[in-house]
């Protein structure tokens, strides 16, 4: 059983919720959070755990192979939960090289560092390399059907291509070197601490500032939304209960057409801001579609439920309300992460769409 656990990307959105869960739930484990602190990494997300005796933060880049070697040896890492990545599809369309670098080469550097360290210290028994991935590797669905664990990979964006490639490397390490690995492919997450480049926090922030809400295309694309803490709970049960070499899909059976989600979100934000119902509906602005925009994602997570007993704990309406409240109560967090370079990002990304 792993005890010295390296969580990569722990200062990001999902990673910070995973770090918090593991630090609080497993006081006997030593949790090392390795993060490069890119624009998406923020140690403010972890203020409540930074003093915990079983928690250590390490600033570092997963692409730095020599450093990864040192970290595995120095801290006798025997479990990895790998979340560090470039994660935003729109950015991947502008700068695919960054995605190949971090998501593919970074994952490979981490795999190789883990393999060499584990081979040097008694082999693979009791070790686990957990790779956190996305349902986007399966491509796009039309109106019907679900992604299952046996759906063929068919990534369509530079982001999903890079994640698919990293998944293949992880499986190759299992097949070739006998490394105990597990992969989970999860649907769209939402919740506190998500960088406001992704749909839900971006739109909450824009409604707050009475700024236009840039809906891509006709708003008819469908996403399957899961509360981030439920994703972290799934990672916990998979880490502790998986069969090495296996794959698990994680999703909430919670599909929303973008425009329906956006209208629902506007109602919740307006109510919590004390604005008249629907006051912000006129902020909706249909803009040029995302290139190669996947139509629909929908995950079948039956295997995870049947084998490991995991189910989402929150209904979407409850999760959305909690999420909107969090962003409205944490205006200074939003203001800090949207100052500086964010403005340039926003102007570049949206300037030419409208
Ligand atoms: P995020 O962009 O919020 O955070 C990524 C974190 O990785 C940041 O803290 C960043 O500083 C760190 N990082 C980036 N490059 C690094 C490097 N070279 N070395 C070390 N750290 C680095 O991402 P997220 O939304 O929290 O996603 C986490 C993981 O979950 C990713 O692998 C992503 O593909 C996957 N995933 C995300 C979603 C989603 O809806 N957000 C859904 C399914 C799977
Ligand atoms: P996003 O949060 O970027 O996640 P992903 O692309 O990984 O699913 O986008 C969710 C959906 O919202 C997707 O269909 C694209 C759409 N979208 C907009 O319509 N406008 C926006 O400004 C953004 C960021 C996304």
Short mmCIF file of C-alpha atoms and ligand atoms in Angstrom, two decimals, residues 9-15 34-42 60-63 82-87 102 132-135 159 163 186-189 194-195 197-198 231, ligand 1:
data_model
loop_
_atom_site.label_atom_id
_atom_site.label_comp_id
_atom_site.label_asym_id
_atom_site.label_seq_id
_atom_site.Cartn_x
_atom_site.Cartn_y
_atom_site.Cartn_z
CA UNK A 9 -0.68 19.54 -10.41
CA UNK A 10 -1.99 19.78 -6.86
CA UNK A 11 -2.21 23.57 -6.97
CA UNK A 12 -4.65 23.47 -9.89
CA UNK A 13 -8.41 23.15 -9.88
CA UNK A 14 -8.98 19.39 -9.49
CA UNK A 15 -5.57 18.75 -7.93
CA UNK A 34 4.49 18.90 -7.05
CA UNK A 35 3.41 21.84 -9.17
CA UNK A 36 5.10 24.25 -11.57
CA UNK A 37 2.62 27.01 -10.64
CA UNK A 38 1.69 27.99 -14.18
CA UNK A 39 -1.09 30.53 -14.68
CA UNK A 40 -3.51 27.74 -13.58
CA UNK A 41 -1.71 26.79 -10.36
CA UNK A 42 -2.46 28.77 -7.25
CA UNK A 60 8.87 21.87 -9.98
CA UNK A 61 8.26 20.97 -13.61
CA UNK A 62 7.33 17.38 -14.50
CA UNK A 63 9.35 17.80 -17.72
CA UNK A 82 -0.74 12.55 -11.84
CA UNK A 83 -2.89 15.58 -12.62
CA UNK A 84 -0.36 18.15 -13.85
CA UNK A 85 -1.31 19.20 -17.36
CA UNK A 86 -2.22 21.96 -19.73
CA UNK A 87 -5.98 21.61 -19.57
CA UNK A 102 3.65 19.07 -20.69
CA UNK A 132 -5.90 11.33 -14.33
CA UNK A 133 -7.35 11.76 -17.80
CA UNK A 134 -10.39 13.00 -19.66
CA UNK A 135 -13.36 11.62 -21.57
CA UNK A 159 -5.68 18.96 -25.98
CA UNK A 163 -4.12 13.43 -23.27
CA UNK A 186 -13.62 11.91 -16.34
CA UNK A 187 -16.24 14.24 -17.76
CA UNK A 188 -16.30 18.06 -17.34
CA UNK A 189 -15.73 19.19 -13.76
CA UNK A 194 -11.53 26.58 -11.33
CA UNK A 195 -9.59 29.06 -13.43
CA UNK A 197 -11.12 30.42 -18.66
CA UNK A 198 -13.50 27.42 -18.48
CA UNK A 231 -14.24 13.57 -8.89
P1 LIG B 1 -5.70 23.04 -14.18
O1 LIG B 1 -5.28 23.67 -15.48
O2 LIG B 1 -6.63 23.78 -13.28
O3 LIG B 1 -4.41 22.70 -13.30
C1 LIG B 1 -3.26 22.11 -13.85
C2 LIG B 1 -2.16 22.20 -12.80
O4 LIG B 1 -0.98 21.59 -13.35
C3 LIG B 1 -1.78 23.63 -12.41
O5 LIG B 1 -1.64 23.72 -11.01
C4 LIG B 1 -0.44 23.85 -13.10
O6 LIG B 1 0.40 24.76 -12.41
C5 LIG B 1 0.14 22.44 -13.09
N1 LIG B 1 1.12 22.22 -14.16
C6 LIG B 1 1.00 22.54 -15.48
N2 LIG B 1 2.14 22.20 -16.14
C7 LIG B 1 2.97 21.66 -15.22
C8 LIG B 1 4.28 21.09 -15.29
N3 LIG B 1 4.96 21.06 -16.45
N4 LIG B 1 4.82 20.59 -14.17
C9 LIG B 1 4.16 20.63 -12.98
N5 LIG B 1 2.92 21.17 -12.85
C10 LIG B 1 2.34 21.67 -13.97
O7 LIG B 1 -6.28 21.61 -14.59
P2 LIG B 1 -7.49 20.77 -13.96
O8 LIG B 1 -8.75 21.20 -14.59
O9 LIG B 1 -7.36 20.78 -12.49
O10 LIG B 1 -7.14 19.32 -14.53
C11 LIG B 1 -6.28 18.44 -13.81
C12 LIG B 1 -6.14 17.15 -14.60
O11 LIG B 1 -7.43 16.56 -14.77
C13 LIG B 1 -5.58 17.34 -16.01
O12 LIG B 1 -4.72 16.27 -16.29
C14 LIG B 1 -6.80 17.31 -16.91
O13 LIG B 1 -6.47 16.82 -18.20
C15 LIG B 1 -7.69 16.34 -16.15
N6 LIG B 1 -9.14 16.51 -16.34
C16 LIG B 1 -9.71 17.75 -16.20
C17 LIG B 1 -11.09 17.87 -16.34
C18 LIG B 1 -11.80 19.21 -16.16
O14 LIG B 1 -13.01 19.30 -16.38
N7 LIG B 1 -11.11 20.25 -15.73
C19 LIG B 1 -11.88 16.74 -16.62
C20 LIG B 1 -11.24 15.50 -16.76
C21 LIG B 1 -9.88 15.40 -16.60
#
